[in-house]
Coordinates of C-alpha atoms in Angstrom, one line a residue:
Chain A
M10 CA 0.1 0.3 0.1
S11 CA 1.0 3.4 -0.9
L12 CA 2.1 5.7 1.7
P13 CA -0.6 8.6 1.1
A14 CA -3.1 5.9 1.1
L15 CA -1.9 4.6 4.4
R16 CA -2.0 8.3 5.8
L17 CA -5.1 9.1 4.9
I18 CA -6.7 5.8 6.6
T19 CA -4.7 6.6 9.6
S20 CA -5.9 10.0 9.9
A21 CA -9.7 8.9 9.1
L22 CA -9.5 6.5 11.4
F23 CA -8.1 8.8 14.2
L24 CA -11.1 11.3 13.3
I25 CA -14.0 8.3 13.5
I26 CA -12.4 7.2 17.2
T27 CA -12.3 10.6 18.4
T28 CA -15.8 11.5 17.0
I29 CA -17.0 8.2 18.7
F30 CA -15.3 9.1 21.9
L31 CA -16.3 12.7 22.2
R32 CA -19.8 11.8 21.3
A33 CA -20.1 8.9 23.9
T34 CA -18.5 11.0 26.7
Y35 CA -21.2 14.2 26.0
I36 CA -23.9 11.5 26.0
L37 CA -22.7 9.9 29.5
S38 CA -22.0 13.6 30.7
R39 CA -25.6 14.5 29.7
R40 CA -27.3 11.5 31.4
Q41 CA -26.5 12.6 34.9
Q42 CA -28.8 15.4 34.5
K43 CA -32.0 15.5 36.0
P44 CA -34.9 15.9 33.3
S45 CA -36.5 19.5 33.0
P46 CA -39.8 19.4 34.6
K47 CA -42.6 18.4 32.3
T48 CA -46.3 19.3 32.4
G49 CA -48.1 18.5 29.3
P50 CA -48.7 14.8 27.7
S51 CA -46.3 12.2 26.8
H52 CA -45.5 9.4 24.4
I53 CA -44.9 6.0 25.9
L54 CA -43.6 2.9 24.2
I55 CA -44.2 -0.5 26.0
V56 CA -42.2 -3.3 24.5
L57 CA -44.5 -6.4 25.2
G58 CA -43.1 -9.9 25.0
S59 CA -44.7 -13.4 25.4
G60 CA -47.8 -14.5 27.6
G61 CA -45.8 -14.3 30.9
H62 CA -44.3 -11.3 30.1
T63 CA -47.2 -9.5 28.9
A64 CA -49.5 -10.5 31.9
E65 CA -46.8 -8.9 33.9
M66 CA -46.9 -5.8 32.2
M67 CA -50.6 -5.7 32.5
S68 CA -50.2 -5.5 36.3
L69 CA -47.2 -3.3 36.3
L70 CA -49.3 -0.6 34.1
R71 CA -52.4 -1.3 35.8
D72 CA -52.7 2.6 37.2
L73 CA -50.7 4.5 34.3
D74 CA -52.6 7.5 33.6
P75 CA -53.8 7.6 29.9
K76 CA -54.6 11.2 29.9
R77 CA -50.5 12.0 30.6
Y78 CA -49.1 9.3 28.8
F79 CA -51.5 10.2 26.2
H80 CA -49.6 8.4 23.4
R81 CA -49.1 4.7 23.9
T82 CA -47.1 2.8 21.4
Y83 CA -46.8 -1.2 21.8
I84 CA -44.1 -3.2 20.0
V85 CA -44.9 -6.8 19.6
S86 CA -42.9 -9.1 17.8
S87 CA -44.6 -11.2 15.0
G88 CA -44.8 -14.7 16.0
D89 CA -45.6 -14.3 19.4
N90 CA -49.0 -15.8 19.9
F91 CA -51.5 -13.6 20.4
S92 CA -49.3 -10.8 21.3
Q93 CA -51.1 -8.0 19.2
N94 CA -54.5 -9.1 21.1
K95 CA -52.3 -8.8 24.4
A96 CA -51.7 -4.9 23.4
G97 CA -55.7 -4.8 23.6
E98 CA -55.7 -6.4 26.8
V99 CA -53.1 -4.2 28.6
E100 CA -55.3 -1.2 27.1
R101 CA -58.5 -2.4 28.8
T102 CA -56.5 -2.8 32.1
I103 CA -55.2 0.8 31.9
Q104 CA -58.6 2.2 30.3
T105 CA -60.9 0.5 32.5
K106 CA -59.0 1.3 35.5
F107 CA -59.0 5.1 34.3
R108 CA -62.9 5.2 33.8
S109 CA -63.7 3.2 37.1
E110 CA -65.2 6.2 38.4
T111 CA -67.0 7.3 35.7
K112 CA -70.7 6.3 35.4
G113 CA -73.4 5.7 32.3
K114 CA -72.4 5.3 29.0
E115 CA -68.9 6.1 29.2
K116 CA -67.9 3.2 31.6
G117 CA -66.3 0.4 30.6
R118 CA -65.5 2.0 27.2
V119 CA -61.9 1.0 25.6
S120 CA -61.0 3.0 22.9
E121 CA -60.1 1.3 19.4
E122 CA -56.6 1.0 18.1
G123 CA -55.6 4.0 16.3
M124 CA -58.5 6.1 17.2
V125 CA -57.7 9.3 19.3
D126 CA -59.9 9.7 22.2
S127 CA -60.0 13.3 24.0
E128 CA -59.8 11.4 27.5
T129 CA -57.7 8.3 27.0
G130 CA -55.6 9.4 24.0
I131 CA -54.5 6.9 21.4
W132 CA -52.8 3.4 21.5
E133 CA -51.1 1.7 18.6
V134 CA -49.2 -1.7 18.1
R135 CA -46.2 -1.9 16.0
V136 CA -44.8 -5.5 14.9
V137 CA -41.4 -6.4 14.5
P138 CA -39.9 -9.7 13.5
R139 CA -38.3 -11.7 16.0
A140 CA -34.9 -11.5 16.8
R141 CA -34.5 -15.3 17.0
K142 CA -37.2 -17.7 16.0
I143 CA -37.8 -20.9 18.5
H144 CA -35.3 -23.7 16.9
Q145 CA -33.6 -21.5 14.5
P146 CA -30.0 -22.3 13.7
L147 CA -27.8 -20.2 15.6
F148 CA -25.3 -19.2 12.8
T149 CA -28.5 -17.4 10.9
T150 CA -29.3 -15.6 14.4
P151 CA -27.1 -12.5 13.6
L152 CA -28.9 -12.2 10.4
S153 CA -32.2 -12.3 11.7
S154 CA -31.1 -9.9 14.6
L155 CA -30.0 -7.3 12.1
W156 CA -33.6 -7.6 10.4
C157 CA -35.2 -7.1 13.5
L158 CA -32.9 -4.1 14.5
L159 CA -33.8 -2.7 11.0
N160 CA -37.6 -2.7 11.6
C161 CA -36.8 -1.4 14.9
F162 CA -35.5 1.5 13.7
Y163 CA -38.6 1.9 11.2
A164 CA -40.8 1.3 14.1
L165 CA -39.3 3.9 16.4
Y166 CA -39.3 6.3 13.2
G167 CA -42.8 5.5 12.4
S168 CA -43.9 6.0 15.9
S169 CA -42.2 9.4 16.0
R170 CA -44.1 10.4 12.6
S171 CA -47.3 9.3 14.2
S172 CA -46.9 11.1 17.4
K173 CA -50.3 12.6 18.8
V174 CA -48.3 14.3 21.2
A175 CA -45.9 16.7 19.1
K176 CA -45.7 15.5 15.5
G177 CA -42.3 14.0 14.9
Q178 CA -41.2 13.6 18.3
Y179 CA -39.6 10.4 19.5
P180 CA -41.5 8.6 22.6
D181 CA -40.3 9.9 25.9
V182 CA -39.8 6.6 27.5
I183 CA -39.6 2.9 26.7
V184 CA -40.8 0.8 29.6
T185 CA -40.2 -3.1 29.2
N186 CA -39.7 -6.2 31.4
G187 CA -37.2 -8.1 29.6
P188 CA -38.8 -10.0 26.0
A189 CA -35.3 -10.4 23.8
T190 CA -37.1 -8.1 21.6
A191 CA -36.7 -5.1 24.1
V192 CA -32.8 -5.5 23.8
I193 CA -32.8 -4.8 20.1
V194 CA -35.6 -1.9 20.6
I195 CA -33.5 -0.1 23.3
L196 CA -30.4 -0.9 20.9
S197 CA -31.9 1.0 17.9
A198 CA -33.2 3.6 20.1
K199 CA -29.7 4.4 21.5
V200 CA -28.2 4.2 17.9
L201 CA -30.8 6.8 17.0
Q202 CA -29.6 8.9 19.5
F203 CA -25.9 8.5 19.2
F204 CA -26.2 9.5 15.8
G205 CA -28.3 12.6 16.4
V206 CA -31.8 11.4 14.9
A207 CA -33.3 11.3 18.2
P208 CA -32.8 13.8 21.0
L209 CA -31.0 12.8 24.2
E210 CA -33.7 13.8 26.5
K211 CA -36.2 11.5 24.5
L212 CA -36.2 7.7 24.5
K213 CA -35.4 7.0 28.3
I214 CA -35.3 3.6 29.3
V215 CA -37.1 1.8 32.4
Y216 CA -36.7 -1.8 33.1
V217 CA -38.5 -3.9 35.3
E218 CA -37.0 -7.5 35.9
S219 CA -39.7 -10.0 35.7
W220 CA -41.2 -11.2 39.2
A221 CA -40.1 -14.4 38.3
R222 CA -36.5 -13.7 38.5
V223 CA -35.8 -14.2 42.2
R224 CA -31.8 -14.7 42.5
S225 CA -30.8 -13.8 39.1
L226 CA -31.6 -11.6 36.1
S227 CA -32.9 -13.0 32.9
L228 CA -30.3 -12.9 29.8
S229 CA -32.2 -9.3 28.5
G230 CA -31.6 -8.4 32.0
R231 CA -28.2 -9.3 32.2
I232 CA -27.2 -7.6 28.6
L233 CA -28.9 -4.2 29.7
L234 CA -27.5 -3.6 33.2
G235 CA -23.8 -4.5 31.9
W236 CA -24.4 -2.2 29.0
G237 CA -25.7 0.3 31.7
V238 CA -28.1 2.1 29.4
C239 CA -31.0 2.1 31.8
D240 CA -32.3 5.2 33.2
R241 CA -34.1 3.1 35.9
F242 CA -33.3 -0.7 36.4
L243 CA -35.7 -2.3 38.8
V244 CA -35.7 -5.8 40.1
Q245 CA -38.8 -7.2 42.3
W246 CA -36.8 -9.1 45.2
E247 CA -34.8 -7.7 47.7
G248 CA -32.3 -10.7 47.7
L249 CA -31.8 -10.3 44.3
A250 CA -31.2 -6.4 44.6
R251 CA -28.6 -7.0 47.5
R252 CA -26.8 -9.3 45.4
L253 CA -26.3 -7.3 42.7
N254 CA -25.9 -4.0 44.4
G255 CA -23.3 -5.8 46.7
N256 CA -21.6 -3.3 49.2
G257 CA -21.0 -0.9 46.7
T258 CA -21.5 2.6 47.2
R259 CA -23.0 3.0 43.6
K260 CA -26.6 1.2 43.3
R261 CA -26.8 -0.6 40.0
V262 CA -30.3 -1.6 40.4
D263 CA -33.4 -0.4 42.6
W264 CA -35.9 -2.2 44.5
E265 CA -39.1 -1.0 45.8
G266 CA -40.9 -4.2 46.7
F267 CA -43.2 -5.9 44.3
L268 CA -44.3 -3.5 41.4
V269 CA -46.9 -6.3 40.2
G270 CA -49.9 -5.9 42.1
Chain B
M13 CA -67.8 -29.2 56.1
E14 CA -65.9 -29.4 52.7
R15 CA -62.2 -28.8 52.6
V16 CA -60.7 -28.9 49.2
I17 CA -57.0 -29.5 48.1
F18 CA -56.3 -28.0 44.9
I19 CA -53.3 -29.2 42.3
T20 CA -52.2 -27.7 39.7
T21 CA -49.4 -28.3 37.5
G22 CA -49.8 -25.4 34.9
A23 CA -49.8 -25.2 31.1
T24 CA -46.1 -25.3 30.0
A25 CA -44.9 -28.7 30.9
P26 CA -46.4 -32.1 32.1
F27 CA -45.6 -32.9 35.7
P28 CA -46.7 -36.5 36.0
E29 CA -44.5 -37.0 39.1
L30 CA -46.5 -34.5 41.1
V31 CA -49.8 -35.9 40.1
A32 CA -48.6 -39.5 41.2
K33 CA -47.0 -38.6 44.4
A34 CA -50.2 -36.2 45.6
L35 CA -52.3 -39.2 44.7
S36 CA -50.0 -42.0 46.4
P37 CA -51.6 -43.5 49.6
E38 CA -49.0 -42.0 51.5
C39 CA -50.3 -38.6 50.5
L40 CA -54.2 -39.4 50.6
A41 CA -53.7 -40.8 54.1
E42 CA -52.4 -37.2 54.9
F43 CA -55.3 -35.5 53.4
E44 CA -57.7 -37.8 55.3
K45 CA -56.2 -37.2 58.7
E46 CA -56.4 -33.4 58.1
G47 CA -59.9 -33.7 57.0
F48 CA -60.0 -32.9 53.5
T49 CA -63.0 -34.1 51.4
K50 CA -62.0 -33.4 48.0
V51 CA -59.1 -33.6 45.9
Y52 CA -59.4 -31.3 42.8
L53 CA -56.4 -31.7 39.8
Q54 CA -55.3 -29.7 37.2
C55 CA -53.0 -32.0 35.3
G56 CA -53.0 -30.6 31.6
D57 CA -52.1 -33.8 29.4
V58 CA -51.6 -36.1 32.2
L59 CA -55.4 -36.1 32.3
A60 CA -55.4 -39.0 29.7
E61 CA -53.2 -41.0 31.8
F62 CA -55.7 -40.3 34.7
Q63 CA -58.5 -41.1 33.0
K64 CA -57.4 -44.3 32.3
G65 CA -57.2 -45.0 36.0
T66 CA -53.4 -45.0 36.7
Y67 CA -53.5 -42.5 39.7
I68 CA -57.0 -43.4 41.1
P69 CA -56.4 -45.1 44.4
P70 CA -57.9 -48.5 44.4
Q71 CA -61.8 -48.7 45.8
G72 CA -62.5 -48.5 49.3
T73 CA -59.2 -47.2 50.5
C74 CA -60.0 -43.5 50.2
R75 CA -63.0 -41.6 51.4
L76 CA -61.9 -38.5 49.3
S77 CA -63.4 -37.5 45.9
V78 CA -61.1 -37.3 43.2
E79 CA -61.9 -35.0 40.4
A80 CA -59.3 -33.5 37.6
F81 CA -59.6 -31.6 34.6
D82 CA -56.7 -30.8 31.7
F83 CA -56.7 -26.9 31.2
K84 CA -58.4 -23.7 31.8
N85 CA -58.1 -20.3 31.1
S86 CA -58.1 -18.8 34.3
L87 CA -57.6 -20.9 37.7
H88 CA -58.7 -18.1 39.7
D89 CA -62.3 -19.4 40.2
D90 CA -60.9 -23.1 40.9
M91 CA -58.4 -21.5 43.2
R92 CA -60.8 -19.9 45.3
L93 CA -62.3 -23.1 46.4
C94 CA -59.2 -23.3 48.8
Q95 CA -60.2 -20.0 50.3
A96 CA -62.5 -20.4 53.6
K97 CA -66.4 -19.7 53.4
E98 CA -68.7 -19.4 56.2
G99 CA -70.4 -22.6 56.9
V100 CA -69.7 -24.1 53.5
R101 CA -65.9 -24.9 53.4
K102 CA -62.8 -24.6 55.5
Q103 CA -59.5 -23.1 54.4
G104 CA -58.1 -25.4 52.1
L105 CA -54.4 -25.9 50.5
I106 CA -53.0 -25.4 47.1
I107 CA -50.0 -27.7 45.9
M108 CA -48.7 -26.1 42.7
H109 CA -45.5 -25.9 40.2
A110 CA -43.6 -22.9 40.6
G111 CA -44.5 -21.3 37.7
A112 CA -44.7 -17.4 38.6
G113 CA -48.1 -16.7 37.2
T114 CA -49.9 -19.5 39.4
V115 CA -48.0 -18.3 41.9
M116 CA -48.6 -14.8 42.1
D117 CA -52.6 -15.8 41.7
A118 CA -52.3 -17.6 44.6
M119 CA -50.4 -15.3 46.9
R120 CA -53.2 -12.7 45.9
L121 CA -56.0 -15.0 47.2
G122 CA -53.8 -15.6 50.2
L123 CA -54.1 -19.3 49.8
A124 CA -51.9 -21.9 51.9
M125 CA -49.4 -23.0 49.2
I126 CA -46.9 -25.8 48.7
V127 CA -44.7 -25.1 45.7
V128 CA -43.0 -27.9 44.2
A129 CA -40.4 -27.0 41.3
N130 CA -40.8 -29.5 38.2
P131 CA -37.1 -30.8 37.6
A132 CA -37.9 -31.0 34.1
L133 CA -37.8 -27.3 33.7
L134 CA -34.4 -26.9 34.8
D135 CA -33.3 -23.6 33.5
N136 CA -36.8 -22.1 34.0
H137 CA -35.4 -21.1 37.7
Q138 CA -38.6 -22.7 39.1
D139 CA -36.5 -23.9 42.2
E140 CA -34.9 -20.6 43.0
L141 CA -38.4 -19.1 43.1
A142 CA -39.9 -21.8 45.4
Q143 CA -36.8 -21.3 47.7
E144 CA -37.3 -17.4 48.1
L145 CA -41.2 -18.1 48.5
E146 CA -40.3 -20.6 51.3
D147 CA -37.2 -18.3 53.1
Q148 CA -39.9 -15.3 52.9
N149 CA -42.5 -17.2 54.5
Y150 CA -45.0 -17.0 51.6
A151 CA -45.2 -20.7 50.9
T152 CA -44.0 -24.2 51.7
R153 CA -41.3 -25.4 49.4
S154 CA -41.3 -29.0 48.7
D155 CA -39.9 -31.7 46.1
V156 CA -41.8 -34.4 45.1
D157 CA -40.7 -36.8 47.2
G158 CA -41.1 -35.0 50.7
L159 CA -44.8 -34.1 49.5
A160 CA -46.7 -35.8 52.9
K161 CA -44.4 -34.3 55.2
A162 CA -44.8 -30.5 53.4
I163 CA -48.7 -31.2 53.8
R164 CA -47.9 -31.4 57.7
V165 CA -46.0 -28.5 57.7
A166 CA -48.0 -26.0 55.3
L167 CA -51.1 -26.6 57.5
M168 CA -49.3 -25.4 60.5
K169 CA -47.6 -22.4 59.0
Q170 CA -49.1 -19.0 59.1
S171 CA -48.1 -17.9 55.8
K172 CA -47.3 -14.2 55.1
P173 CA -50.0 -12.4 52.9
W174 CA -49.4 -10.5 49.7
A175 CA -49.1 -7.0 51.0
P176 CA -50.9 -4.3 49.5
Q177 CA -48.6 -2.4 46.9
H178 CA -47.3 0.8 47.6
A179 CA -44.8 1.0 44.9
T180 CA -45.9 1.2 41.3
V181 CA -44.0 1.8 38.3
K182 CA -46.4 5.0 37.5
N183 CA -44.4 7.0 39.7
I184 CA -40.9 5.6 38.7
I185 CA -41.8 6.5 35.1
D186 CA -43.3 9.6 35.9
D187 CA -40.2 10.5 37.7
V188 CA -38.2 9.5 34.8
V189 CA -39.9 11.4 32.1
G190 CA -39.9 14.5 34.3
Y191 CA -43.1 15.0 36.0
Q192 CA -43.1 16.4 39.5
A193 CA -44.4 14.4 42.3
D194 CA -48.1 15.7 42.3
V195 CA -48.1 16.5 46.1
S196 CA -51.3 18.5 46.1
S197 CA -53.5 15.6 44.5
R198 CA -51.8 13.0 46.9
L199 CA -52.7 14.9 49.9
V200 CA -56.5 15.0 48.8
L201 CA -56.5 11.5 48.0
D202 CA -55.2 10.1 51.3

């Protein structure tokens, strides 16, 4: 290889690495800041998984205020049996609870997907392909994961375009309890932020480890905790929290009792 | 008065060992001694085997009525048979696999529980859950072999009820998004 070419490659690499480093440092420094106070409505994105995960999510979000979280986007993976209907069930829980005090015709009414309701806002479902199907050979997993990632970009972008809270704005917060898809959704969110496509004050991450995980984290939980990407990482058993936090002064996970009700 | 023992093996994996053990002469004698009147089973695909008579005790050896079904969408109503009801039935007992959903449902109803991890589901962390439930006094943990003893232990023990939950994810999400805690409305609600 000629010397000029080598020089060019070296300086290009130097520039790229420096840029990545500076960008990462900036993002990390911004994470320490408290969010600016918010009063208006928000856009929440909820990643659903298989049956058990979804049933738990239903319980976790039982008292979510649909007026405050006016736009609710559900991400489900294709092939998860009935996950799409499950989003409707989560919605029924949220809206029924919200209307539990109202009487007459409005009582028990649940808005349809994609329809804006003046009281309970709007909810929508976006489907992404599974990162790995059951029994799929291991060597094709990177490909299918990449396909899933691309679709997650598209789902996030789509949810920003359709936002009924502020047009073109990305969701304020992503909430999940640990299906495999959640890791890819969060990865795509962070990539969008890294390249400045989505602003850093959006797409916050709240991760709630499943109630079933008593003494160790799920694979998704391990990946996300190791990566350190979550704004709040919650476990539901005190022993597990103690094990993960150790004696260190820095708290890695939070424990506030059972969050399922 | 009626007293029901409800055995549930879940929907995911068959657990014939638990069904066989619960209907063994050893356990049935224990149930009778404790004044139970009915054994009620949710046993999934094991039902076919049950209907062939594999697990049913020999005629005349048992005064308990035994009834089984395979699956149901919700076991909520069946579980409530284990709750005491004035003048109708006494506090029963539930023996179950350590599936999180089932355990949670039973805990919410405040049932006396025996939790048996299914060894066929090794990496499902069922045993960790069973262990923690016992350590925190929510339930009695048992393996299949020790079931008869666990029945005695579980009936003696006063289990901790599912506490009303104060923490909810709602507050945590609010905090992350930047909503200030709404003190005024909380004061009114309290």
